[in-house]
Short mmCIF file of C-alpha atoms in Angstrom, two decimals:
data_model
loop_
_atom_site.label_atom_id
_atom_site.label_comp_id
_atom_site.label_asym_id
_atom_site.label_seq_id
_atom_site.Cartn_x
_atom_site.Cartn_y
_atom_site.Cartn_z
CA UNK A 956 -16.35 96.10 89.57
CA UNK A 957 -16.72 94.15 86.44
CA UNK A 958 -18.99 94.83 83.72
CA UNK A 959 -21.23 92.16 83.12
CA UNK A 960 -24.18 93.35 82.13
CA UNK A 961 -25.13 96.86 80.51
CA UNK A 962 -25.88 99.18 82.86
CA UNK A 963 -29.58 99.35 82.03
CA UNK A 964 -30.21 96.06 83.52
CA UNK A 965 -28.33 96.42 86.45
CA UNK A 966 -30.23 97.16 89.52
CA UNK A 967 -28.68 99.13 92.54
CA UNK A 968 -26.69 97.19 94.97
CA UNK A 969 -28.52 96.86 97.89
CA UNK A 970 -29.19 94.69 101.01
CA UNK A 971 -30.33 91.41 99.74
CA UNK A 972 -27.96 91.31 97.07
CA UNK A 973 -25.03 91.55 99.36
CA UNK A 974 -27.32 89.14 101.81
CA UNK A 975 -27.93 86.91 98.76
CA UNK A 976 -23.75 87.04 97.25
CA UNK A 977 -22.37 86.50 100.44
CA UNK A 978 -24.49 83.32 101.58
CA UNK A 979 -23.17 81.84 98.42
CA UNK A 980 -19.51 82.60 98.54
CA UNK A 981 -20.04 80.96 102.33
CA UNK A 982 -21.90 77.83 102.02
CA UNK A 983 -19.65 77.21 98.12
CA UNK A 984 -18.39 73.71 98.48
CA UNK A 985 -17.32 73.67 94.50
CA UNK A 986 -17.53 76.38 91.77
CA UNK A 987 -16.16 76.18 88.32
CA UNK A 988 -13.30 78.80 87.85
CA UNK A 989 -12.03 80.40 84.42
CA UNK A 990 -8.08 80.31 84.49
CA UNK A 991 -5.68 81.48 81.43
CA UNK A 992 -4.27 78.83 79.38
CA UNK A 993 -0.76 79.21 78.30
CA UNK A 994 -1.84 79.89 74.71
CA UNK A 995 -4.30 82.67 76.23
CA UNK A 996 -7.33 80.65 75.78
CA UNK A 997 -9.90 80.58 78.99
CA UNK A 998 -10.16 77.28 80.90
CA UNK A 999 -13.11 76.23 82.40
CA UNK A 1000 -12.53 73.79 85.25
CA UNK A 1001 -13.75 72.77 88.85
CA UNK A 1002 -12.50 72.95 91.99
CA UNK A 1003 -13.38 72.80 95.66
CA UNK A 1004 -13.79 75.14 97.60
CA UNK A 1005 -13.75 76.42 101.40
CA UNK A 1006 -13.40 80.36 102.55
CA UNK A 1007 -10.80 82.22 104.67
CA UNK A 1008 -11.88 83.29 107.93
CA UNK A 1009 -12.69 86.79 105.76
CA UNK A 1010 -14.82 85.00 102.98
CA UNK A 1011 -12.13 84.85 100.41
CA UNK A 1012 -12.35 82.09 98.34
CA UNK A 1013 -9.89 79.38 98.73
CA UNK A 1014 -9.28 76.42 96.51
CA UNK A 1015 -6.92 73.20 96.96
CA UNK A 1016 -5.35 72.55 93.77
CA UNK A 1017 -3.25 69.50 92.30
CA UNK A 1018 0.27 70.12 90.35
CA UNK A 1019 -1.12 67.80 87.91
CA UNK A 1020 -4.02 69.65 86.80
CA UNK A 1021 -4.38 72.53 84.14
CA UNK A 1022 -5.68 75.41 86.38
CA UNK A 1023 -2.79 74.51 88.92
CA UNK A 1024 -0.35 75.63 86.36
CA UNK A 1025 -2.29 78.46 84.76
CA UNK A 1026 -3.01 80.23 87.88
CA UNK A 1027 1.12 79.89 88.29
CA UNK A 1028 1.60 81.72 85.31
CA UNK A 1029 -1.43 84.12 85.77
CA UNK A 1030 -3.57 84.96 88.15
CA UNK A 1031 -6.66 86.12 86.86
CA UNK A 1032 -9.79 83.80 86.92
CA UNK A 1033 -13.00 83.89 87.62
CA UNK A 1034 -15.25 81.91 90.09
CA UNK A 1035 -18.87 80.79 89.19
CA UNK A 1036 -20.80 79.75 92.38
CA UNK A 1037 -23.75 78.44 90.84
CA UNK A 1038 -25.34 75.64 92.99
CA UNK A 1039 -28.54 75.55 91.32
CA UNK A 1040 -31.47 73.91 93.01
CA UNK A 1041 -34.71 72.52 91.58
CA UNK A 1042 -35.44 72.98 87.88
CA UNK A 1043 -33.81 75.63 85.68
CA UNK A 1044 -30.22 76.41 87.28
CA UNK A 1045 -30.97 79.70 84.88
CA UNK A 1046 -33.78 80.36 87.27
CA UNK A 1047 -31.57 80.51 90.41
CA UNK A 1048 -29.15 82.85 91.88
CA UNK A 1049 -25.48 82.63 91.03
CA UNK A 1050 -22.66 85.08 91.32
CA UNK A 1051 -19.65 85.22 89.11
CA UNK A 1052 -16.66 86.54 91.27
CA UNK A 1053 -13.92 88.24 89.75
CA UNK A 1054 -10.52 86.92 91.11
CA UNK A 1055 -6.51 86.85 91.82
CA UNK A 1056 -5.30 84.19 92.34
CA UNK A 1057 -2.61 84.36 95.67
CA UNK A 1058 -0.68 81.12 96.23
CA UNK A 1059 -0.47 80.48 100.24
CA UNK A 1060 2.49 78.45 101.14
CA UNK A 1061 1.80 75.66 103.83
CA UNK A 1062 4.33 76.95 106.47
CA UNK A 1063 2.75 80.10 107.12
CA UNK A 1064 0.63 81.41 109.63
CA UNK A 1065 -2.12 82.30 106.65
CA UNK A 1066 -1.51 78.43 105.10
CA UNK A 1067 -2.15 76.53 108.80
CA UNK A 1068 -5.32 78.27 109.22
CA UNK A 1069 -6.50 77.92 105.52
CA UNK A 1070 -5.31 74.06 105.85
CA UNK A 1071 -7.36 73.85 109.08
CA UNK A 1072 -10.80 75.79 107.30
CA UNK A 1073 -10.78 73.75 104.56
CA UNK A 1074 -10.43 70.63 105.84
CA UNK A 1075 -13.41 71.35 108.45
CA UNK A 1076 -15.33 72.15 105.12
CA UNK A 1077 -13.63 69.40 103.04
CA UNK A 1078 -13.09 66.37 105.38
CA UNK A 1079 -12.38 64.21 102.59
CA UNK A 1080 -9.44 66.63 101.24
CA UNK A 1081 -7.42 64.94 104.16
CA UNK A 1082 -6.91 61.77 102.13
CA UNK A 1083 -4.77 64.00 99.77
CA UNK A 1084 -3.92 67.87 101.51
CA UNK A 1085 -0.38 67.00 102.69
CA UNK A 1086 0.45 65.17 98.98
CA UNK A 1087 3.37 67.59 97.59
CA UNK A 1088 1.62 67.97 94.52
CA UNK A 1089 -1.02 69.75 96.27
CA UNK A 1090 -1.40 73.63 97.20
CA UNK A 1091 -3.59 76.11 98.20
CA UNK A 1092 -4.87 79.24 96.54
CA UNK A 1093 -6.05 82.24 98.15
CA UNK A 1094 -8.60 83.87 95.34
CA UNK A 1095 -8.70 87.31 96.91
CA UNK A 1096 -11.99 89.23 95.40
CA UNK A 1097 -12.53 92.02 92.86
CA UNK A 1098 -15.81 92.14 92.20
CA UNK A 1099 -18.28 89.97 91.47
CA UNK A 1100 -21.77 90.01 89.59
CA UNK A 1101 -25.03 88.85 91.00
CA UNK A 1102 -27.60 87.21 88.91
CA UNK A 1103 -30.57 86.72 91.23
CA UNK A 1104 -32.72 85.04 88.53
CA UNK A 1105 -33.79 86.21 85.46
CA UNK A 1106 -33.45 90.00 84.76
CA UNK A 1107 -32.28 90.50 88.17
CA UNK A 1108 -28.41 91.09 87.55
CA UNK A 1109 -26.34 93.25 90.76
CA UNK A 1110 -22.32 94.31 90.36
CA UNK A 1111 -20.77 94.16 94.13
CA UNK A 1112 -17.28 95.50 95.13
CA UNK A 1113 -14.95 93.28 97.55
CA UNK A 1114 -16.50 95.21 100.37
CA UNK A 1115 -20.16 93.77 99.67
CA UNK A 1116 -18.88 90.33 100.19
CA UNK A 1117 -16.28 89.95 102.48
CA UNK A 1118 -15.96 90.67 106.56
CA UNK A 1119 -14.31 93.79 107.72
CA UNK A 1120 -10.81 92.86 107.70
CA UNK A 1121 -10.17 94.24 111.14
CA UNK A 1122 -13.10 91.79 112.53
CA UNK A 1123 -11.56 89.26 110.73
CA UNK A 1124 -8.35 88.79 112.11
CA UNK A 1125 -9.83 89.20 115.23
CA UNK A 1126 -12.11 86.17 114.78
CA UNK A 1127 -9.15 84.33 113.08
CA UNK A 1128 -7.04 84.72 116.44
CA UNK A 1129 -10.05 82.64 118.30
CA UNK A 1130 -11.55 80.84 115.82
CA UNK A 1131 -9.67 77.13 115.76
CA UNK A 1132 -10.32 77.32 119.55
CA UNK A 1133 -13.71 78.36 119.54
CA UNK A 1134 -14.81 75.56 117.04
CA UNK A 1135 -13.36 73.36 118.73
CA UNK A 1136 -14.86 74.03 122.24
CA UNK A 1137 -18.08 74.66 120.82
CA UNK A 1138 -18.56 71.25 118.71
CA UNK A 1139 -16.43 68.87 121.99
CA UNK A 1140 -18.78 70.68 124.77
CA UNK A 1141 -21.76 72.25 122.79
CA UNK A 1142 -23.14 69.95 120.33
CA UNK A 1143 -26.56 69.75 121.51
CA UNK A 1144 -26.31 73.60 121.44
CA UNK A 1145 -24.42 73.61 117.85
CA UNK A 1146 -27.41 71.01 116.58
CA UNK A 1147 -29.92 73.44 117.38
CA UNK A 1148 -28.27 76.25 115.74
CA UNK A 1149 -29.00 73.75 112.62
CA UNK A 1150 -32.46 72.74 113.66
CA UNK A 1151 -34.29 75.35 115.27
CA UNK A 1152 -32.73 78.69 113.86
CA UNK A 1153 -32.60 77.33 110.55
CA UNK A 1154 -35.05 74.35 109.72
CA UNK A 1155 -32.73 71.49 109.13
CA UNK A 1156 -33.19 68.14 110.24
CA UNK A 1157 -32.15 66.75 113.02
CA UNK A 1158 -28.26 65.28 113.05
CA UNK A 1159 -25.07 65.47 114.60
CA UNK A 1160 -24.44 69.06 112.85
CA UNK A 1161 -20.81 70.45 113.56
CA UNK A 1162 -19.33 74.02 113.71
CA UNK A 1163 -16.50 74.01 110.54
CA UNK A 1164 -16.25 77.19 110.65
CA UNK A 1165 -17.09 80.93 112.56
CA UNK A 1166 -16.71 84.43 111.32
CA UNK A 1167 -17.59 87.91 111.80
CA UNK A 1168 -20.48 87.50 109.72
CA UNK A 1169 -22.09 83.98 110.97
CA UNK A 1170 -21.32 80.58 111.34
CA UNK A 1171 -21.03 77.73 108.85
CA UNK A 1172 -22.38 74.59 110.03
CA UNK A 1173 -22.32 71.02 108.35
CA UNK A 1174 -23.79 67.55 108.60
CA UNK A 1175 -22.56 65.07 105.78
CA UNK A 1176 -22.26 67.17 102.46
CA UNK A 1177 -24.95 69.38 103.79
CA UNK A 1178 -23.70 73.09 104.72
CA UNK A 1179 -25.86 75.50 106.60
CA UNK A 1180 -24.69 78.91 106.94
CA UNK A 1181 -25.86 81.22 110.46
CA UNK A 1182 -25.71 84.98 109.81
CA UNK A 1183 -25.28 87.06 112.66
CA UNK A 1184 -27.27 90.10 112.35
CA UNK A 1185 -25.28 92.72 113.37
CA UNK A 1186 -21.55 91.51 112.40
CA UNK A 1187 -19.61 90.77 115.22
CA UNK A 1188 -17.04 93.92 115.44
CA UNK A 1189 -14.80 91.89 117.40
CA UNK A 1190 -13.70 88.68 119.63
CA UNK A 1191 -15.16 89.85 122.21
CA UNK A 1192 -18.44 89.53 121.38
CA UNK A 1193 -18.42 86.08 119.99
CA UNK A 1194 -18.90 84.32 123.45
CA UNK A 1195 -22.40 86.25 124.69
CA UNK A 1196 -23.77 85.56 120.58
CA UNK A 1197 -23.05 82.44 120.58
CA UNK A 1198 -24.63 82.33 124.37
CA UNK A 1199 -27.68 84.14 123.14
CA UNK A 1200 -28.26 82.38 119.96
CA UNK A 1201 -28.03 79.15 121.85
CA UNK A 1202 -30.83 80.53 124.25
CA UNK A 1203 -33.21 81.33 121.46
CA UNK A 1204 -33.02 78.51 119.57
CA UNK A 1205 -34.25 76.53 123.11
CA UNK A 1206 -36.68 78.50 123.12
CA UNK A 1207 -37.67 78.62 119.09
CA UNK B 381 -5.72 69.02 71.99
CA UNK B 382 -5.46 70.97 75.35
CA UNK B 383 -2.45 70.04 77.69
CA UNK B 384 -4.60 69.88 80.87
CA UNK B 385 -2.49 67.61 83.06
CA UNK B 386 0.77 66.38 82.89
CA UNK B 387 1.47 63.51 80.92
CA UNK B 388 2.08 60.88 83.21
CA UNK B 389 -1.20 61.23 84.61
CA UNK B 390 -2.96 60.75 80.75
CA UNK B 391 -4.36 57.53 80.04
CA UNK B 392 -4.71 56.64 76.59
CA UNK B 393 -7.58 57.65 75.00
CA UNK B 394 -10.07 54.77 74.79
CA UNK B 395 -13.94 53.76 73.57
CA UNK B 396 -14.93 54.56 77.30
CA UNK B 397 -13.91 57.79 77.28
CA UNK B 398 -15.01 58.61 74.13
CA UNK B 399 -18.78 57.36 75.55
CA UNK B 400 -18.32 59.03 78.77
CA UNK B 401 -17.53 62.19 76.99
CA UNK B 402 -19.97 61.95 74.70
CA UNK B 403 -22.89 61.48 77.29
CA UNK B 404 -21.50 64.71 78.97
CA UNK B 405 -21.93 66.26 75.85
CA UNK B 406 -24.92 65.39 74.57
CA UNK B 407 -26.82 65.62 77.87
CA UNK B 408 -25.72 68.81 78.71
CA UNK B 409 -29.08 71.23 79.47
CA UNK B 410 -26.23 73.81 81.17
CA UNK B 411 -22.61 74.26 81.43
CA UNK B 412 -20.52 77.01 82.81
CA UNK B 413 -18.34 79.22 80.14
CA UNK B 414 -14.71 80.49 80.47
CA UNK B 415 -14.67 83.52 78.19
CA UNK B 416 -12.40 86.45 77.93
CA UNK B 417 -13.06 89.86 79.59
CA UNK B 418 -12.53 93.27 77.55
CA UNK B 419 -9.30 93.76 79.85
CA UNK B 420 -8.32 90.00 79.13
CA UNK B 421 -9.40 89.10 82.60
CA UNK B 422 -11.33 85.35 82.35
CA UNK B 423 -15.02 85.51 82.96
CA UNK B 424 -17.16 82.16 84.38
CA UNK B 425 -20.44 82.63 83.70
CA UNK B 426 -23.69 80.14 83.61
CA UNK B 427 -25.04 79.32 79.90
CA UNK B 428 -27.98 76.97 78.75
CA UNK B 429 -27.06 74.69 76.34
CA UNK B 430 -28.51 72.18 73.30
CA UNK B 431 -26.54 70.25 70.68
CA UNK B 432 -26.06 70.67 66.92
CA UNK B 433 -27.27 67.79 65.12
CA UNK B 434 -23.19 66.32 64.69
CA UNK B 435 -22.50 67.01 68.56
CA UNK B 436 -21.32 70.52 68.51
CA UNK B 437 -22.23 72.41 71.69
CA UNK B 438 -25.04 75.40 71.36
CA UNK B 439 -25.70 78.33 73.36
CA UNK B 440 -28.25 80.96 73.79
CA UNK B 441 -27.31 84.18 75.09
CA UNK B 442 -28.39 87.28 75.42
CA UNK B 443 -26.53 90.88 74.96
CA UNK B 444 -27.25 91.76 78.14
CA UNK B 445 -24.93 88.94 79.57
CA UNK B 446 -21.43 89.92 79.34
CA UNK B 447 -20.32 86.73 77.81
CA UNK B 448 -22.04 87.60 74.68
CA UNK B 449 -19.75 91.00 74.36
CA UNK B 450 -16.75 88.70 75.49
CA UNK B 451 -17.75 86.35 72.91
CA UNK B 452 -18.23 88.96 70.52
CA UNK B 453 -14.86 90.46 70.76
CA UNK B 454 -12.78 87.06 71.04
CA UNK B 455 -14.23 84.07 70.24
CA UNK B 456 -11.88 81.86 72.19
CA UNK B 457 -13.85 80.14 75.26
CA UNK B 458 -14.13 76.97 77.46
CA UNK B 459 -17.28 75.18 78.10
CA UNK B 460 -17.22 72.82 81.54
CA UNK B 461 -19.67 70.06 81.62
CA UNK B 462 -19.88 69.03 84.78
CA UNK B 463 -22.90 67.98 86.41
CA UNK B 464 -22.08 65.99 89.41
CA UNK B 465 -24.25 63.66 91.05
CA UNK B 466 -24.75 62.34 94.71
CA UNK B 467 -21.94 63.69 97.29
CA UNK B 468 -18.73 64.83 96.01
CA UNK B 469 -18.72 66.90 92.28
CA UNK B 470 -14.96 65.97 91.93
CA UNK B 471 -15.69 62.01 92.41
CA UNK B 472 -18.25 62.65 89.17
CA UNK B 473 -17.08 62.66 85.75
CA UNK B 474 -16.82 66.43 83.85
CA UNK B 475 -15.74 67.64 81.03
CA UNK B 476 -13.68 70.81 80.02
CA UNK B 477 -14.13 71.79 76.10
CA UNK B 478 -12.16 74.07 74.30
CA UNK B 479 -14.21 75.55 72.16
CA UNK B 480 -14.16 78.49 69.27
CA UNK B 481 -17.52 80.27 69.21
CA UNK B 482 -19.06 80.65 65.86
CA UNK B 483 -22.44 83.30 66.25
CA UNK B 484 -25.00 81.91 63.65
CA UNK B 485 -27.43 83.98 61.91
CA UNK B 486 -30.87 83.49 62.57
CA UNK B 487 -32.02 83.52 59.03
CA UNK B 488 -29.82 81.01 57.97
CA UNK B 489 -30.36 77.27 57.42
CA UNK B 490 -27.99 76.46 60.01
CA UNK B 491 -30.05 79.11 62.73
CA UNK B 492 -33.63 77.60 61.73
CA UNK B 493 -32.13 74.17 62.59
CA UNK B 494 -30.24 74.81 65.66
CA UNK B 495 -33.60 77.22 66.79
CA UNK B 496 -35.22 74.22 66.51
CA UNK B 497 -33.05 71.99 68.34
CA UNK B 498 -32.20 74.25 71.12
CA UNK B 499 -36.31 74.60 71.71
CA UNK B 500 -36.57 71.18 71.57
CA UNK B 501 -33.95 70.79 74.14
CA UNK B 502 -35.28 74.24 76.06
CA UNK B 503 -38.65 74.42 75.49
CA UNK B 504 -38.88 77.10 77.99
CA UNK B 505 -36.47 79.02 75.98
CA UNK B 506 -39.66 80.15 73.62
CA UNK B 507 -40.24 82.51 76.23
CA UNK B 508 -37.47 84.43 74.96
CA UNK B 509 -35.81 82.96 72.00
CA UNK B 510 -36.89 85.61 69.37
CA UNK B 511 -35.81 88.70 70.96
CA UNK B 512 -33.83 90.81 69.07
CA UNK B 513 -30.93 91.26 71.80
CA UNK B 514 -30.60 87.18 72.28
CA UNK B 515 -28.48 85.11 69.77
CA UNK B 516 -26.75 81.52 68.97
CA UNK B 517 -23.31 80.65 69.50
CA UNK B 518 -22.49 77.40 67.92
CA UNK B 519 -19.22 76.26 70.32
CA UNK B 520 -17.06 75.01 67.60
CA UNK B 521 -14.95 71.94 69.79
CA UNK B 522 -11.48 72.10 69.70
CA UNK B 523 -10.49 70.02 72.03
CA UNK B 524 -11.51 68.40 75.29
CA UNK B 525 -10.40 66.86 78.63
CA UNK B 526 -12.11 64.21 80.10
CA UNK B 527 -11.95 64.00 83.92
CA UNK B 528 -13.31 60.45 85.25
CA UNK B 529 -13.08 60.88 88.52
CA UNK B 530 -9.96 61.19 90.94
CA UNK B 531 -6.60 59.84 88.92
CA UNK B 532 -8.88 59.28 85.48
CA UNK B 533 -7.63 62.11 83.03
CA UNK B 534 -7.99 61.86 79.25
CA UNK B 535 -7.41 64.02 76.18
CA UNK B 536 -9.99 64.11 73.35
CA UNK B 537 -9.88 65.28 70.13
CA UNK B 538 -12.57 66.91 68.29
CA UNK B 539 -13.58 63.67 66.05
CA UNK B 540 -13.58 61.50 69.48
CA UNK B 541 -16.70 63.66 70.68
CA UNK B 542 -18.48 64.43 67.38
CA UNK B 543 -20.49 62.70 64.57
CA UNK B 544 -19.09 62.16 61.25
CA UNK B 545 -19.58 64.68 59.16
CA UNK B 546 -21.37 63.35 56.34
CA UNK B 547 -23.48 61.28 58.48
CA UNK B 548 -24.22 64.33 60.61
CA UNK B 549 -25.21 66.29 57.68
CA UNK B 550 -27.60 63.22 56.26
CA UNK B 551 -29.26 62.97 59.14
CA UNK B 552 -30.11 66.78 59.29
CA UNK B 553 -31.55 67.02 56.39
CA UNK B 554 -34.50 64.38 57.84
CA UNK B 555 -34.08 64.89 61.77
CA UNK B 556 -37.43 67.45 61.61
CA UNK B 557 -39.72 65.11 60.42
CA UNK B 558 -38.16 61.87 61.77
CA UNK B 559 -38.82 63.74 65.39
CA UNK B 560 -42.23 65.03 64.82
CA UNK B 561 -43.76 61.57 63.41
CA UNK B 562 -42.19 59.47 65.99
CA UNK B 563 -43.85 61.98 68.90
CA UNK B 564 -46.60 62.21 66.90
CA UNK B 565 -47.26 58.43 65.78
CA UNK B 566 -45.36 56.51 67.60
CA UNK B 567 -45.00 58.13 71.19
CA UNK B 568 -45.59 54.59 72.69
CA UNK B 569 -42.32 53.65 71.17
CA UNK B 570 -40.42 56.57 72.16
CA UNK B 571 -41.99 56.02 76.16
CA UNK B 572 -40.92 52.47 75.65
CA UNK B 573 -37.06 53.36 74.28
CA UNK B 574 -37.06 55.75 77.74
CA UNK B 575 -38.53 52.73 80.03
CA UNK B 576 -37.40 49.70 78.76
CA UNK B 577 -34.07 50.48 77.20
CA UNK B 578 -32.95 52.92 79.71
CA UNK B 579 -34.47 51.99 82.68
CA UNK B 580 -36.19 55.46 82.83
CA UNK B 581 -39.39 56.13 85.13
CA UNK B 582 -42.99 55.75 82.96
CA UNK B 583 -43.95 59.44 81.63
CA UNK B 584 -44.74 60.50 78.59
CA UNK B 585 -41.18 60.52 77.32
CA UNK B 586 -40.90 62.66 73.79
CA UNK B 587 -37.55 62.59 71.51
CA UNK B 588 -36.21 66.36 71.61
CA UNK B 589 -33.56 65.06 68.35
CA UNK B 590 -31.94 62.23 66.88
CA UNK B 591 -28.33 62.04 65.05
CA UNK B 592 -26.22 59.52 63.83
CA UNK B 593 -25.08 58.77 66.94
CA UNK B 594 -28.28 58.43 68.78
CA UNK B 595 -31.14 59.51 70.44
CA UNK B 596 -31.92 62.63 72.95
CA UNK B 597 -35.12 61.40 75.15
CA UNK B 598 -36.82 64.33 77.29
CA UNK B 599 -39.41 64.30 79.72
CA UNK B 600 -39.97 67.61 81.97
CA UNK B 601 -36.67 68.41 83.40
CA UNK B 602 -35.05 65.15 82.63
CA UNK B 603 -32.78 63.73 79.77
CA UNK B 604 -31.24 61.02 78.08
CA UNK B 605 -29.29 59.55 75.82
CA UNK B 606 -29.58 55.93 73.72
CA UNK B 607 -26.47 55.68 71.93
CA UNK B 608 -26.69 54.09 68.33
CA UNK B 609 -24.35 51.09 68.56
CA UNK B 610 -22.95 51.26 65.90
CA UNK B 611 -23.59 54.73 64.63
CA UNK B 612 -25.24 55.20 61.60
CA UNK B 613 -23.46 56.10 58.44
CA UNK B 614 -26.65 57.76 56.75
CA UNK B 615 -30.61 58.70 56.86
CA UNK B 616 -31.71 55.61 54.98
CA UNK B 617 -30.57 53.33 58.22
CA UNK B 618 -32.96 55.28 60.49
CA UNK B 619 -36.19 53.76 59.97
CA UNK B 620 -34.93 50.10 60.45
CA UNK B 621 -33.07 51.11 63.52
CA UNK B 622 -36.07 52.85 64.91
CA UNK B 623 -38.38 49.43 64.28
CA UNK B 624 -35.73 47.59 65.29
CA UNK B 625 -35.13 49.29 68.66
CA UNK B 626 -39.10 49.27 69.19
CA UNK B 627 -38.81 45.77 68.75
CA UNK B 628 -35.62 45.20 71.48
CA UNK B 629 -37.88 47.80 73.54
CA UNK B 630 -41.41 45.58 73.68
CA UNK B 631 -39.19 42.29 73.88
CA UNK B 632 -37.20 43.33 76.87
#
């Protein structure tokens, strides 16, 4: 929990906040994160971003730049997912995630599929992922405040925000297949996920990513996230959603 | 100075960057803070913004937020500037500030004129201005680094960003009037500075402040900037400069 606002603004943590958090920390492309300088003064810098099969935050981080070597020496930060929209960015929802920083070494089990995830949100990333000045960072969650617009300010625990770990490893064990099948031999059914489920125009919308919680689809720089309402509990239930969801949107 | 990126990667400090940064700066409607948490922990958090009449960044927060108590306690913080464009934030140029909050009274000269600059940057910002839990932070600049895009790094010192002093403190003591009789009397030429100098879209365009380094154009949502070149050393060069760029305007 942090405290971010006195407790006589806060409002209880309920539904839609956790609805509201969690679609940003999924569709969050870049976010500005707060890092220690070696002096102790805060750093405000941005990075991009893709999320671990669980929702956790992950960034791609050069050698060469200041929060590279500050979240070496100390792992706190903070993450501000603040996309804004039209007018006033004060007006919109943004969520301030209190972090630790976990470096996740390439070789690993953990840094293939992090590699893989955030290049299917971050195609461009591929230009530069493999450079040896390069590395990834796990930012696994604390807590994070909500503000949902003006006078509307939530605190959420880790739980709130991320998928039950035991569903997520699940999902992680099928996931790189599963994508894969789904955009080479389901497009038409993976473009109306996009189009008829959620509104979005019409494209060549891929699958980057799928979770216990939904999937994350993306045309261009556009990102859609799916929520599956209920959470998948395991693997096995992936196939018949994605089945079913695929049958209502033909018939949305 | 802030060692944000090795050394190799530093270009020398040059007019461009001193321009780019100083568009960031003055521009800036929003900005994300870096500010230190009671336990030490780095906060990000979302803050509006204005400018002091000599550059120096202002922001409006209220009690409530937990950067003010942050603030309150340690007054070290980092101010991003960053706001992106079409496609990719990180090919867009940002800028991270190290800054020393300074809270300003209210009753003060200094608060009457940065109250009125802020509104004139924020006019919805009346909404809420004079409440007795919201107060200015003037973000003294310590330091900044200039990001240009991918490879493009620079350091900047304070005096790279803002105005002279004296000149600064010349043109404060006539920036009030100056503003309200060119919106008042002269709005065609301040529409015509927008469209013709800068390209901007017709509208009624209205000047939310002018310093000795330029001009701060506003209409609805949007801003900009027309940089003095060169900047002026004192008040008595305004009046010729604003005839003469009213001139340059209806000739172009």
């Amino acid at each position: 929990m942090i405290a971010t606002a006195s407790k006589d603004v806060l409002r209880p943590t309920d539904d839609g906040a956790r609805v509201q958090a969690r679609d940003l920390v999924r569709k969050a492309r870049f976010g500005m994160l707060a890092t220690l300088g070696p002096d102790g003064h805060p750093n405000a810098s941005l990075v991009s971003l893709a999320t671990d099969v669980d929702g956790t935050p992950l960034a791609l981080v050069s050698a060469l730049a200041a929060h590279a070597g500050n979240l070496g020496r100390d792992p706190r930060a903070s993450l501000l997912l603040a996309p804004g929209g039209k007018g006033d960015p004060l007006a919109h929802g943004r969520l301030s995630v209190k972090v630790q920083a976990r470096p996740v070494a390439r070789e690993s089990e953990a840094g293939a599929r992090i590699r893989r995830r955030f290049l299917a949100r971050q195609p461009k990333a591929a230009l530069y992922v493999d450079f040896p000045d390069f590395s990834f960072f796990a930012l696994d969650i604390l807590g994070a405040s909500l503000n949902g617009g003006f006078g509307r300010a939530y605190e959420l625990a880790p739980e709130d925000i991320l998928s039950a770990p035991e569903a997520a490893a699940a999902l992680a064990a099928v996931e790189a297949g599963a994508v894969e099948h789904m955009n080479a031999d389901h497009a038409d059914a993976v473009a109306l996920y996009a189009t008829a489920l959620l509104g979005a125009r019409p494209g060549a919308w891929r699958l980057s990513g799928l979770d216990p919680d939904g999937l994350d689809l993306m045309l261009g720089d556009e990102v859609l996230r799916l929520p599956f309402q209920p959470s998948l509990a395991g693997a096995e239930g992936l196939r018949p959603l994605l089945v079913a969801l695929a049958g209502k949107a033909r018939a949305a």
